[in-house]
Structure formats: structure tokens, C-alpha cells
Amino acid sequence: MPSVPGAVPERPVPTGRVATKAVIPAAGLGTRFLPATKAVPKELLPVVDKPALQYIVEEAASAGLTDVLLVTGRGKSSMVDHFDRRPDLELQLEAADKKELLDAIRRPCELASIHTSRQSEPLGLGHAVLCAAAHVGRQPFAVMLGDDLIDERDPLLPRMLELQAETGGIVVALIEVSRERTSLYGIATTSPTDQEDIVTISGLVEKPDPDEAPSNLAVIGRYVLPGEIFDVLETTQPGRGGEIQLTDAIAAMAEAGTPVHGVLFRGRRYDTGDRQSYLRAVVQLACDREDLGPDFRKWLTDFVGGGFGSGSEGGS
Ligand code: UTP
């Protein structure tokens, strides 16, 4: 496990208080989606008809996290506009009696109170989280990555928030991956607990080669962290890829005795971080939609079968 130079981190104690703030690091460069992300933030790419970021804020709000901090960077301030009112557009939609669209554009503004902090340079996820220190203070908080969409029918955060309040430590979300894919994730060294969906974590390693991976349990983009993590991030040195890694700070706290648990997630999740998974996410979510799904599925079946769906006839 990597160690961090500097003072031994303060060991957090259980407070019984459930986190109320969510931090969404969104200052990355989105290089895997260039050129689309040259001027449009990756977080605003539409997944069917909503930006990925709105799904994340909706998930936060349904878990009771109605104070949301977006960590933004250069060229990414349009993300915040999505959560603002648009009186001009509202007036037009009202005049045209387009009630559903009116509700759809108002909804993002009603979900949560949105705050921002700026990461002046993309020095890594750990550094982005550190940019939330002044807003969060010493309380526990959730970190939610915009690339991971968790299906609202399979809530994950409430279980994580509850566990963090009980232990006072760190809680991460884990999924099982095939051995060949360990080099794409942070991988945990775990031992079982008496609860089937919770494991204790004794170590984490960022993107190990399959033959060096301690398990096939991979960390996905949801964390509930104690405020003490900021002290550790202050002294965390750049790690893999020259970036300040959140995984390294978590590993250092684990080494210093902070309890770290993983909640095993077996629900529906959509990765929107690269082109291949993004395309799958859009198709899966479109197929599930009551309004679009039936027609879209039919078209898709025909298209895959090489039928008329492969032609140019559009839909509504
Ligand atoms: P990623 O590495 O997946 O996102 O970081 P990225 O850097 O934007 O995308 P690629 O790899 O170049 O295509 C995970 C999350 O952490 C944020 C990103 O915005 C993303 O939501 N992040 C990453 C920051 O906010 N700051 C950073 O310095 C690095």
C-alpha cells in the first residue's frame, strides 16, 4: 500500500451523523471524448435527453444530499448554467403551453443547492477533492464521479451513507470485474464481514496489471469520506500517471487505522467514461424509457437484424 509522507492522519471517530454534502469532481479534460469535449464539458454530454451530470445530481438529491459542490475547471462553467433558471425559455414554453418541457427545464434547478469550486489545473482526482475542503469542512461527505451512472431503481448511496455514519470511516463502492479488466480500476484487498454486501478493505491499488491485482473487486465512482481525508490529501504526492490520486489518500488512512469498507454493488450501472460504454449506456437507458423505449427497441431489433431500421427514416 502506498504511504504518504507527513504527519500520521487523524483517525476519524463515528459521529452517527449522516453526510449531507456531495462533491462532484468535474474538472477533468475528458480526453477520451475529444473532439466532442473540446468546448463542451464531458459531464454535459446527453445520455438520451439529459446531461450525464443531471443524473448524478438527481441521485444525490434522492439520497438526501441536497448540497452539491461541483469542482469545475477551465472551459467548464456551462455545467453550472444547466442548474440555473432560464426565464426567457420558460416564458416561451409557457406561452406555447408546453408543460412537460417547462417541467423538464425547471427540474434541474429544484434538485439541490449547487455550489462551485475551481480546480485551477487538472492535477488528479485527489487534488479535485481537495478543492472541496473549504466548502465541506470537517464533516463526512460523498464524492460522486460523473462517469458512473447508478440506476435509480437500484439505489446505492443510502447504504453507503448509513455505513459511514456507523463507522466514521471511509466507505467505497465496489463491483466485481473480470481479471483482464483490473488494470482499468482501483482494486481492493478485502475480507468478508457478517453482512453479505459489505467487506472490510485493508488495501487499494490503482489500476494493477491482472497478475498483480489483489482481487477482482473494483472501486467505482461513489465514496463517502470523513472530513479528515483533506489533511491527508494536503500531503499526498503525485502517484500513478503523475496525478494526485484519491486512492492513495484512502490507502494511507487505512494504513493509519481508519476503517475502510466496501459496499458490493450488483445493481444496474452505466459507465459513460469512454465511447464504447457511453454508446451502450444511451441504448440501454433509451430502451428502458416508457416514452421512447417501445419504438426504439423495435427499430433497434430491425437495425441489428439488417432490416429496414438501417435506412434513413427518422423518428420523433
Ligand atoms: P477521469 O480521468 O475519468 O476523467 O477522472 P477525465 O480526466 O475528465 O477524462 P479522460 O480520462 O481525460 O477522458 C474521473 C473524474 O475526476 C474528475 C473528472 O472530471 C472525472 O469526473 N477529475 C479528474 C477532476 O475533476 N480533476 C482532475 O484533475 C482529474
mmCIF file of C-alpha atoms and ligand atoms in Angstrom:
data_model
loop_
_atom_site.group_PDB
_atom_site.id
_atom_site.type_symbol
_atom_site.label_atom_id
_atom_site.label_comp_id
_atom_site.label_asym_id
_atom_site.label_seq_id
_atom_site.Cartn_x
_atom_site.Cartn_y
_atom_site.Cartn_z
ATOM 1 C CA MET A 1 0.000 0.000 0.000
ATOM 2 C CA PRO A 2 1.490 3.413 -0.876
ATOM 3 C CA SER A 3 2.345 5.580 2.097
ATOM 4 C CA VAL A 4 2.152 9.329 2.300
ATOM 5 C CA PRO A 5 4.910 11.381 3.854
ATOM 6 C CA GLY A 6 3.934 13.797 6.607
ATOM 7 C CA ALA A 7 2.066 13.590 9.880
ATOM 8 C CA VAL A 8 0.064 10.477 10.812
ATOM 9 C CA PRO A 9 -3.501 11.198 9.741
ATOM 10 C CA GLU A 10 -6.013 11.887 12.464
ATOM 11 C CA ARG A 11 -8.248 8.859 12.950
ATOM 12 C CA PRO A 12 -11.913 9.819 12.478
ATOM 13 C CA VAL A 13 -14.485 8.675 15.022
ATOM 14 C CA PRO A 14 -18.095 7.681 14.391
ATOM 15 C CA THR A 15 -20.391 10.654 14.858
ATOM 16 C CA GLY A 16 -23.654 8.954 13.927
ATOM 17 C CA ARG A 17 -24.235 11.908 11.591
ATOM 18 C CA VAL A 18 -25.108 11.117 8.020
ATOM 19 C CA ALA A 19 -23.284 13.131 5.328
ATOM 20 C CA THR A 20 -25.364 15.878 3.753
ATOM 21 C CA LYS A 21 -22.983 17.216 1.116
ATOM 22 C CA ALA A 22 -21.974 15.764 -2.221
ATOM 23 C CA VAL A 23 -18.855 16.699 -4.159
ATOM 24 C CA ILE A 24 -18.796 16.094 -7.920
ATOM 25 C CA PRO A 25 -15.279 16.423 -9.335
ATOM 26 C CA ALA A 26 -15.802 17.607 -12.892
ATOM 27 C CA ALA A 27 -12.630 19.444 -13.802
ATOM 28 C CA GLY A 28 -11.026 16.676 -15.875
ATOM 29 C CA LEU A 29 -10.077 17.125 -19.526
ATOM 30 C CA GLY A 30 -12.313 14.412 -20.952
ATOM 31 C CA THR A 31 -9.639 13.377 -23.442
ATOM 32 C CA ARG A 32 -11.357 10.108 -24.284
ATOM 33 C CA PHE A 33 -14.193 12.065 -25.903
ATOM 34 C CA LEU A 34 -12.217 14.560 -27.941
ATOM 35 C CA PRO A 35 -13.069 16.411 -30.120
ATOM 36 C CA ALA A 36 -16.615 16.492 -28.614
ATOM 37 C CA THR A 37 -15.209 17.698 -25.298
ATOM 38 C CA LYS A 38 -13.020 20.455 -26.705
ATOM 39 C CA ALA A 39 -15.657 23.083 -25.900
ATOM 40 C CA VAL A 40 -18.457 21.025 -24.266
ATOM 41 C CA PRO A 41 -17.770 19.511 -20.836
ATOM 42 C CA LYS A 42 -17.933 15.720 -20.834
ATOM 43 C CA GLU A 43 -20.425 15.959 -17.958
ATOM 44 C CA LEU A 44 -22.919 17.743 -20.236
ATOM 45 C CA LEU A 45 -22.938 15.100 -22.966
ATOM 46 C CA PRO A 46 -26.537 13.890 -23.250
ATOM 47 C CA VAL A 47 -27.489 10.438 -22.077
ATOM 48 C CA VAL A 48 -30.768 10.138 -24.036
ATOM 49 C CA ASP A 49 -32.122 13.629 -23.299
ATOM 50 C CA LYS A 50 -30.463 14.659 -20.023
ATOM 51 C CA PRO A 51 -26.823 15.542 -19.412
ATOM 52 C CA ALA A 52 -24.926 12.860 -17.504
ATOM 53 C CA LEU A 53 -24.419 15.393 -14.702
ATOM 54 C CA GLN A 54 -28.149 15.744 -14.100
ATOM 55 C CA TYR A 55 -28.452 12.002 -13.398
ATOM 56 C CA ILE A 56 -25.733 12.384 -10.767
ATOM 57 C CA VAL A 57 -27.366 15.374 -9.071
ATOM 58 C CA GLU A 58 -30.709 13.539 -9.120
ATOM 59 C CA GLU A 59 -29.081 10.555 -7.432
ATOM 60 C CA ALA A 60 -27.537 12.837 -4.798
ATOM 61 C CA ALA A 61 -30.858 14.549 -4.126
ATOM 62 C CA SER A 62 -32.753 11.271 -3.755
ATOM 63 C CA ALA A 63 -30.192 10.159 -1.176
ATOM 64 C CA GLY A 64 -30.796 13.378 0.787
ATOM 65 C CA LEU A 65 -27.631 15.138 -0.401
ATOM 66 C CA THR A 66 -29.106 18.462 -1.403
ATOM 67 C CA ASP A 67 -25.916 20.485 -1.000
ATOM 68 C CA VAL A 68 -23.860 19.749 -4.089
ATOM 69 C CA LEU A 69 -20.422 21.130 -4.885
ATOM 70 C CA LEU A 70 -19.233 20.949 -8.492
ATOM 71 C CA VAL A 71 -15.476 21.101 -8.843
ATOM 72 C CA THR A 72 -15.082 22.820 -12.189
ATOM 73 C CA GLY A 73 -12.156 23.874 -14.318
ATOM 74 C CA ARG A 74 -11.185 25.876 -17.343
ATOM 75 C CA GLY A 75 -13.908 25.993 -20.016
ATOM 76 C CA LYS A 76 -16.397 24.097 -17.897
ATOM 77 C CA SER A 77 -18.584 26.801 -16.364
ATOM 78 C CA SER A 78 -21.542 25.907 -18.649
ATOM 79 C CA MET A 79 -22.131 22.955 -16.317
ATOM 80 C CA VAL A 80 -23.393 25.344 -13.683
ATOM 81 C CA ASP A 81 -25.762 27.048 -16.156
ATOM 82 C CA HIS A 82 -27.667 23.807 -16.504
ATOM 83 C CA PHE A 83 -28.820 24.208 -12.895
ATOM 84 C CA ASP A 84 -29.903 27.851 -13.320
ATOM 85 C CA ARG A 85 -33.342 29.148 -14.237
ATOM 86 C CA ARG A 86 -33.905 30.253 -17.857
ATOM 87 C CA PRO A 87 -36.737 32.832 -17.558
ATOM 88 C CA ASP A 88 -36.712 33.619 -21.320
ATOM 89 C CA LEU A 89 -37.149 29.970 -22.277
ATOM 90 C CA GLU A 90 -39.702 29.408 -19.518
ATOM 91 C CA LEU A 91 -41.834 32.295 -20.848
ATOM 92 C CA GLN A 92 -41.764 30.874 -24.359
ATOM 93 C CA LEU A 93 -42.688 27.379 -23.243
ATOM 94 C CA GLU A 94 -45.451 28.750 -21.018
ATOM 95 C CA ALA A 95 -46.878 30.785 -23.907
ATOM 96 C CA ALA A 96 -46.770 27.695 -26.129
ATOM 97 C CA ASP A 97 -48.417 25.620 -23.356
ATOM 98 C CA LYS A 98 -45.554 23.109 -23.387
ATOM 99 C CA LYS A 99 -45.975 21.988 -19.798
ATOM 100 C CA GLU A 100 -43.804 18.871 -19.945
ATOM 101 C CA LEU A 101 -40.837 20.728 -21.386
ATOM 102 C CA LEU A 102 -41.325 23.514 -18.875
ATOM 103 C CA ASP A 103 -41.156 20.996 -16.020
ATOM 104 C CA ALA A 104 -38.116 19.384 -17.628
ATOM 105 C CA ILE A 105 -36.122 22.617 -17.745
ATOM 106 C CA ARG A 106 -37.154 23.673 -14.235
ATOM 107 C CA ARG A 107 -36.343 20.329 -12.661
ATOM 108 C CA PRO A 108 -32.538 20.693 -12.517
ATOM 109 C CA CYS A 109 -32.886 23.994 -10.625
ATOM 110 C CA GLU A 110 -35.054 22.407 -7.962
ATOM 111 C CA LEU A 111 -32.932 19.379 -7.159
ATOM 112 C CA ALA A 112 -30.245 20.777 -4.895
ATOM 113 C CA SER A 113 -28.360 23.852 -3.934
ATOM 114 C CA ILE A 114 -25.424 23.939 -6.330
ATOM 115 C CA HIS A 115 -22.052 25.384 -5.312
ATOM 116 C CA THR A 116 -18.795 25.516 -7.205
ATOM 117 C CA SER A 117 -15.126 25.375 -6.503
ATOM 118 C CA ARG A 118 -12.388 25.734 -9.070
ATOM 119 C CA GLN A 119 -9.521 23.397 -9.724
ATOM 120 C CA SER A 120 -7.015 25.614 -11.483
ATOM 121 C CA GLU A 121 -5.172 22.694 -13.108
ATOM 122 C CA PRO A 122 -6.276 19.075 -13.519
ATOM 123 C CA LEU A 123 -3.731 17.588 -11.132
ATOM 124 C CA GLY A 124 -5.776 14.482 -10.399
ATOM 125 C CA LEU A 125 -8.937 13.278 -8.687
ATOM 126 C CA GLY A 126 -7.381 13.571 -5.222
ATOM 127 C CA HIS A 127 -6.483 17.189 -5.927
ATOM 128 C CA ALA A 128 -10.006 17.888 -7.246
ATOM 129 C CA VAL A 129 -11.476 16.509 -3.998
ATOM 130 C CA LEU A 130 -9.078 18.685 -2.008
ATOM 131 C CA CYS A 131 -10.604 21.715 -3.767
ATOM 132 C CA ALA A 132 -13.801 20.927 -1.819
ATOM 133 C CA ALA A 133 -12.149 21.321 1.609
ATOM 134 C CA ALA A 134 -13.353 24.850 2.383
ATOM 135 C CA HIS A 135 -16.942 24.068 1.405
ATOM 136 C CA VAL A 136 -17.163 20.731 3.202
ATOM 137 C CA GLY A 137 -15.243 21.495 6.400
ATOM 138 C CA ARG A 138 -14.769 18.608 8.839
ATOM 139 C CA GLN A 139 -17.991 16.758 8.103
ATOM 140 C CA PRO A 140 -18.351 13.483 6.236
ATOM 141 C CA PHE A 141 -19.281 13.908 2.573
ATOM 142 C CA ALA A 142 -19.955 11.929 -0.573
ATOM 143 C CA VAL A 143 -17.842 12.030 -3.729
ATOM 144 C CA MET A 144 -19.705 11.144 -6.907
ATOM 145 C CA LEU A 145 -17.972 10.729 -10.255
ATOM 146 C CA GLY A 146 -19.899 11.841 -13.305
ATOM 147 C CA ASP A 147 -18.810 8.860 -15.411
ATOM 148 C CA ASP A 148 -20.709 6.351 -13.317
ATOM 149 C CA LEU A 149 -24.468 6.421 -13.564
ATOM 150 C CA ILE A 150 -26.280 4.312 -10.996
ATOM 151 C CA ASP A 151 -29.791 3.285 -11.987
ATOM 152 C CA GLU A 152 -32.356 4.984 -9.756
ATOM 153 C CA ARG A 153 -34.120 1.632 -9.366
ATOM 154 C CA ASP A 154 -31.037 0.210 -7.575
ATOM 155 C CA PRO A 155 -30.049 2.864 -5.027
ATOM 156 C CA LEU A 156 -26.505 2.555 -3.692
ATOM 157 C CA LEU A 157 -25.719 5.763 -1.826
ATOM 158 C CA PRO A 158 -28.178 5.358 1.103
ATOM 159 C CA ARG A 159 -26.463 2.115 2.187
ATOM 160 C CA MET A 160 -23.033 3.783 1.931
ATOM 161 C CA LEU A 161 -24.116 6.879 3.881
ATOM 162 C CA GLU A 162 -25.600 4.761 6.657
ATOM 163 C CA LEU A 163 -22.459 2.636 6.940
ATOM 164 C CA GLN A 164 -20.204 5.694 7.054
ATOM 165 C CA ALA A 165 -22.279 7.222 9.849
ATOM 166 C CA GLU A 166 -21.956 3.960 11.818
ATOM 167 C CA THR A 167 -18.196 3.536 11.375
ATOM 168 C CA GLY A 168 -16.980 7.122 10.988
ATOM 169 C CA GLY A 169 -14.528 5.773 8.423
ATOM 170 C CA ILE A 170 -14.323 5.512 4.667
ATOM 171 C CA VAL A 171 -16.875 3.731 2.511
ATOM 172 C CA VAL A 172 -16.333 2.968 -1.165
ATOM 173 C CA ALA A 173 -18.498 1.204 -3.731
ATOM 174 C CA LEU A 174 -17.190 -1.994 -5.331
ATOM 175 C CA ILE A 175 -18.177 -4.079 -8.324
ATOM 176 C CA GLU A 176 -16.864 -7.440 -9.454
ATOM 177 C CA VAL A 177 -14.870 -7.247 -12.679
ATOM 178 C CA SER A 178 -13.164 -9.872 -14.800
ATOM 179 C CA ARG A 179 -9.426 -10.319 -14.141
ATOM 180 C CA GLU A 180 -8.492 -8.821 -17.508
ATOM 181 C CA ARG A 181 -10.165 -5.543 -16.564
ATOM 182 C CA THR A 182 -8.391 -4.903 -13.267
ATOM 183 C CA SER A 183 -5.971 -2.511 -14.989
ATOM 184 C CA LEU A 184 -8.867 -0.110 -15.600
ATOM 185 C CA TYR A 185 -9.837 0.353 -11.934
ATOM 186 C CA GLY A 186 -8.643 0.811 -8.374
ATOM 187 C CA ILE A 187 -8.629 -2.737 -6.924
ATOM 188 C CA ALA A 188 -9.243 -3.607 -3.262
ATOM 189 C CA THR A 189 -7.746 -6.160 -0.872
ATOM 190 C CA THR A 190 -10.787 -7.278 1.114
ATOM 191 C CA SER A 191 -12.047 -9.579 3.827
ATOM 192 C CA PRO A 192 -15.680 -10.546 4.433
ATOM 193 C CA THR A 193 -17.897 -9.184 7.216
ATOM 194 C CA ASP A 194 -21.059 -10.723 8.666
ATOM 195 C CA GLN A 195 -23.056 -8.729 6.126
ATOM 196 C CA GLU A 196 -23.105 -10.278 2.698
ATOM 197 C CA ASP A 197 -22.831 -6.999 0.753
ATOM 198 C CA ILE A 198 -20.146 -5.359 2.925
ATOM 199 C CA VAL A 199 -16.415 -6.108 3.002
ATOM 200 C CA THR A 200 -13.542 -4.705 5.028
ATOM 201 C CA ILE A 201 -10.785 -3.187 2.905
ATOM 202 C CA SER A 202 -7.153 -3.409 4.001
ATOM 203 C CA GLY A 203 -5.519 -2.100 0.832
ATOM 204 C CA LEU A 204 -6.155 -0.438 -2.500
ATOM 205 C CA VAL A 205 -4.025 -0.344 -5.579
ATOM 206 C CA GLU A 206 -4.652 1.864 -8.589
ATOM 207 C CA LYS A 207 -5.038 0.077 -11.971
ATOM 208 C CA PRO A 208 -2.907 -3.040 -11.318
ATOM 209 C CA ASP A 209 -1.983 -5.499 -14.063
ATOM 210 C CA PRO A 210 -4.175 -8.624 -13.821
ATOM 211 C CA ASP A 211 -1.378 -10.786 -12.376
ATOM 212 C CA GLU A 212 -0.696 -8.213 -9.633
ATOM 213 C CA ALA A 213 -4.319 -7.448 -8.731
ATOM 214 C CA PRO A 214 -5.150 -8.415 -5.127
ATOM 215 C CA SER A 215 -8.763 -9.289 -6.076
ATOM 216 C CA ASN A 216 -11.335 -8.685 -8.784
ATOM 217 C CA LEU A 217 -13.225 -6.128 -6.671
ATOM 218 C CA ALA A 218 -13.023 -2.744 -8.349
ATOM 219 C CA VAL A 219 -13.765 0.675 -6.914
ATOM 220 C CA ILE A 220 -16.445 2.607 -8.799
ATOM 221 C CA GLY A 221 -17.293 6.297 -8.634
ATOM 222 C CA ARG A 222 -19.041 6.629 -5.270
ATOM 223 C CA TYR A 223 -17.214 7.327 -1.998
ATOM 224 C CA VAL A 224 -18.337 8.510 1.420
ATOM 225 C CA LEU A 225 -15.393 10.068 3.222
ATOM 226 C CA PRO A 226 -14.695 11.661 6.590
ATOM 227 C CA GLY A 227 -13.506 15.299 6.609
ATOM 228 C CA GLU A 228 -10.081 14.111 7.854
ATOM 229 C CA ILE A 229 -9.281 12.968 4.294
ATOM 230 C CA PHE A 230 -8.443 16.592 3.448
ATOM 231 C CA ASP A 231 -5.454 16.565 5.848
ATOM 232 C CA VAL A 232 -4.130 13.511 4.051
ATOM 233 C CA LEU A 233 -4.750 14.902 0.568
ATOM 234 C CA GLU A 234 -2.756 18.003 1.516
ATOM 235 C CA THR A 235 0.374 15.850 1.716
ATOM 236 C CA THR A 236 -0.420 13.174 -0.875
ATOM 237 C CA GLN A 237 2.262 13.135 -3.536
ATOM 238 C CA PRO A 238 1.504 12.572 -7.229
ATOM 239 C CA GLY A 239 1.158 8.850 -7.840
ATOM 240 C CA ARG A 240 0.183 6.802 -10.883
ATOM 241 C CA GLY A 241 0.103 8.903 -14.053
ATOM 242 C CA GLY A 242 1.712 11.815 -12.199
ATOM 243 C CA GLU A 243 -1.710 12.668 -10.677
ATOM 244 C CA ILE A 244 -2.661 13.169 -7.031
ATOM 245 C CA GLN A 245 -4.748 10.046 -6.516
ATOM 246 C CA LEU A 246 -7.707 9.787 -4.147
ATOM 247 C CA THR A 247 -6.941 6.062 -3.886
ATOM 248 C CA ASP A 248 -3.515 6.821 -2.382
ATOM 249 C CA ALA A 249 -5.047 9.066 0.304
ATOM 250 C CA ILE A 250 -7.630 6.396 1.180
ATOM 251 C CA ALA A 251 -4.883 3.762 1.350
ATOM 252 C CA ALA A 252 -2.833 5.988 3.678
ATOM 253 C CA MET A 253 -5.803 6.455 6.022
ATOM 254 C CA ALA A 254 -6.441 2.704 6.024
ATOM 255 C CA GLU A 255 -2.791 2.138 6.965
ATOM 256 C CA ALA A 256 -3.146 4.600 9.847
ATOM 257 C CA GLY A 257 -6.126 2.666 11.226
ATOM 258 C CA THR A 258 -9.185 4.333 9.715
ATOM 259 C CA PRO A 259 -11.835 1.694 8.996
ATOM 260 C CA VAL A 260 -12.420 1.299 5.273
ATOM 261 C CA HIS A 261 -15.408 -0.657 3.994
ATOM 262 C CA GLY A 262 -16.699 -1.550 0.579
ATOM 263 C CA VAL A 263 -20.349 -1.930 -0.350
ATOM 264 C CA LEU A 264 -20.704 -4.521 -3.111
ATOM 265 C CA PHE A 265 -22.942 -3.137 -5.794
ATOM 266 C CA ARG A 266 -24.761 -5.614 -8.002
ATOM 267 C CA GLY A 267 -27.351 -3.272 -9.470
ATOM 268 C CA ARG A 268 -27.612 -1.560 -12.816
ATOM 269 C CA ARG A 269 -24.794 0.836 -13.582
ATOM 270 C CA TYR A 270 -23.853 2.672 -16.729
ATOM 271 C CA ASP A 271 -20.318 3.749 -17.416
ATOM 272 C CA THR A 272 -20.237 6.847 -19.600
ATOM 273 C CA GLY A 273 -16.483 7.472 -19.373
ATOM 274 C CA ASP A 274 -15.440 6.140 -22.778
ATOM 275 C CA ARG A 275 -17.107 5.985 -26.178
ATOM 276 C CA GLN A 276 -17.959 2.294 -26.221
ATOM 277 C CA SER A 277 -19.576 2.262 -22.749
ATOM 278 C CA TYR A 278 -21.262 5.603 -23.389
ATOM 279 C CA LEU A 279 -22.984 4.233 -26.501
ATOM 280 C CA ARG A 280 -24.169 1.205 -24.534
ATOM 281 C CA ALA A 281 -25.473 3.413 -21.724
ATOM 282 C CA VAL A 282 -27.514 5.539 -24.127
ATOM 283 C CA VAL A 283 -29.016 2.465 -25.812
ATOM 284 C CA GLN A 284 -29.809 0.708 -22.516
ATOM 285 C CA LEU A 285 -31.430 3.757 -20.965
ATOM 286 C CA ALA A 286 -33.357 4.610 -24.144
ATOM 287 C CA CYS A 287 -34.720 1.052 -24.335
ATOM 288 C CA ASP A 288 -35.965 1.358 -20.740
ATOM 289 C CA ARG A 289 -37.796 4.629 -21.267
ATOM 290 C CA GLU A 290 -41.578 4.407 -21.304
ATOM 291 C CA ASP A 291 -41.920 7.195 -23.857
ATOM 292 C CA LEU A 292 -39.126 6.184 -26.242
ATOM 293 C CA GLY A 293 -38.420 2.547 -25.421
ATOM 294 C CA PRO A 294 -41.098 0.610 -27.332
ATOM 295 C CA ASP A 295 -40.429 2.276 -30.704
ATOM 296 C CA PHE A 296 -36.683 2.409 -30.182
ATOM 297 C CA ARG A 297 -36.434 -1.302 -29.276
ATOM 298 C CA LYS A 298 -38.390 -2.217 -32.368
ATOM 299 C CA TRP A 299 -36.132 -0.089 -34.545
ATOM 300 C CA LEU A 300 -33.023 -1.479 -32.860
ATOM 301 C CA THR A 301 -34.094 -5.083 -33.403
ATOM 302 C CA ASP A 302 -34.697 -4.389 -37.076
ATOM 303 C CA PHE A 303 -31.444 -2.479 -37.371
ATOM 304 C CA VAL A 304 -29.365 -5.221 -35.781
ATOM 305 C CA GLY A 305 -31.124 -7.770 -37.971
ATOM 306 C CA GLY A 306 -30.128 -5.702 -41.019
ATOM 307 C CA GLY A 307 -33.760 -4.838 -41.771
ATOM 308 C CA PHE A 308 -35.385 -1.550 -42.688
ATOM 309 C CA GLY A 309 -34.193 0.029 -39.436
ATOM 310 C CA SER A 310 -30.794 0.524 -41.035
ATOM 311 C CA GLY A 311 -32.319 3.004 -43.509
ATOM 312 C CA SER A 312 -32.618 6.732 -43.025
ATOM 313 C CA GLU A 313 -36.212 7.137 -41.830
ATOM 314 C CA GLY A 314 -36.179 9.324 -38.710
ATOM 315 C CA GLY A 315 -38.358 9.170 -35.572
ATOM 316 C CA SER A 316 -39.806 11.779 -33.296
HETATM 317 P P1 UTP B 1 -11.282 10.732 -15.425
HETATM 318 O O1 UTP B 1 -9.862 10.536 -15.667
HETATM 319 O O2 UTP B 1 -12.203 9.601 -15.635
HETATM 320 O O3 UTP B 1 -11.869 11.951 -16.286
HETATM 321 O O4 UTP B 1 -11.478 11.305 -13.953
HETATM 322 P P2 UTP B 1 -11.212 12.906 -17.306
HETATM 323 O O5 UTP B 1 -9.815 13.228 -16.929
HETATM 324 O O6 UTP B 1 -12.126 14.059 -17.466
HETATM 325 O O7 UTP B 1 -11.337 12.044 -18.643
HETATM 326 P P3 UTP B 1 -10.262 11.429 -19.611
HETATM 327 O O8 UTP B 1 -9.658 10.272 -18.869
HETATM 328 O O9 UTP B 1 -9.283 12.503 -19.959
HETATM 329 O O10 UTP B 1 -11.101 11.010 -20.781
HETATM 330 C C1 UTP B 1 -12.580 10.929 -13.110
HETATM 331 C C2 UTP B 1 -13.350 12.153 -12.654
HETATM 332 O O11 UTP B 1 -12.491 13.023 -11.933
HETATM 333 C C3 UTP B 1 -12.546 14.325 -12.463
HETATM 334 C C4 UTP B 1 -13.044 14.167 -13.896
HETATM 335 O O12 UTP B 1 -13.732 15.340 -14.312
HETATM 336 C C5 UTP B 1 -13.935 12.952 -13.823
HETATM 337 O O13 UTP B 1 -15.258 13.287 -13.466
HETATM 338 N N1 UTP B 1 -11.212 14.935 -12.385
HETATM 339 C C6 UTP B 1 -10.128 14.230 -12.793
HETATM 340 C C7 UTP B 1 -11.081 16.206 -11.897
HETATM 341 O O14 UTP B 1 -12.089 16.856 -11.525
HETATM 342 N N2 UTP B 1 -9.843 16.756 -11.837
HETATM 343 C C8 UTP B 1 -8.734 16.099 -12.231
HETATM 344 O O15 UTP B 1 -7.633 16.662 -12.121
HETATM 345 C C9 UTP B 1 -8.883 14.794 -12.722
#
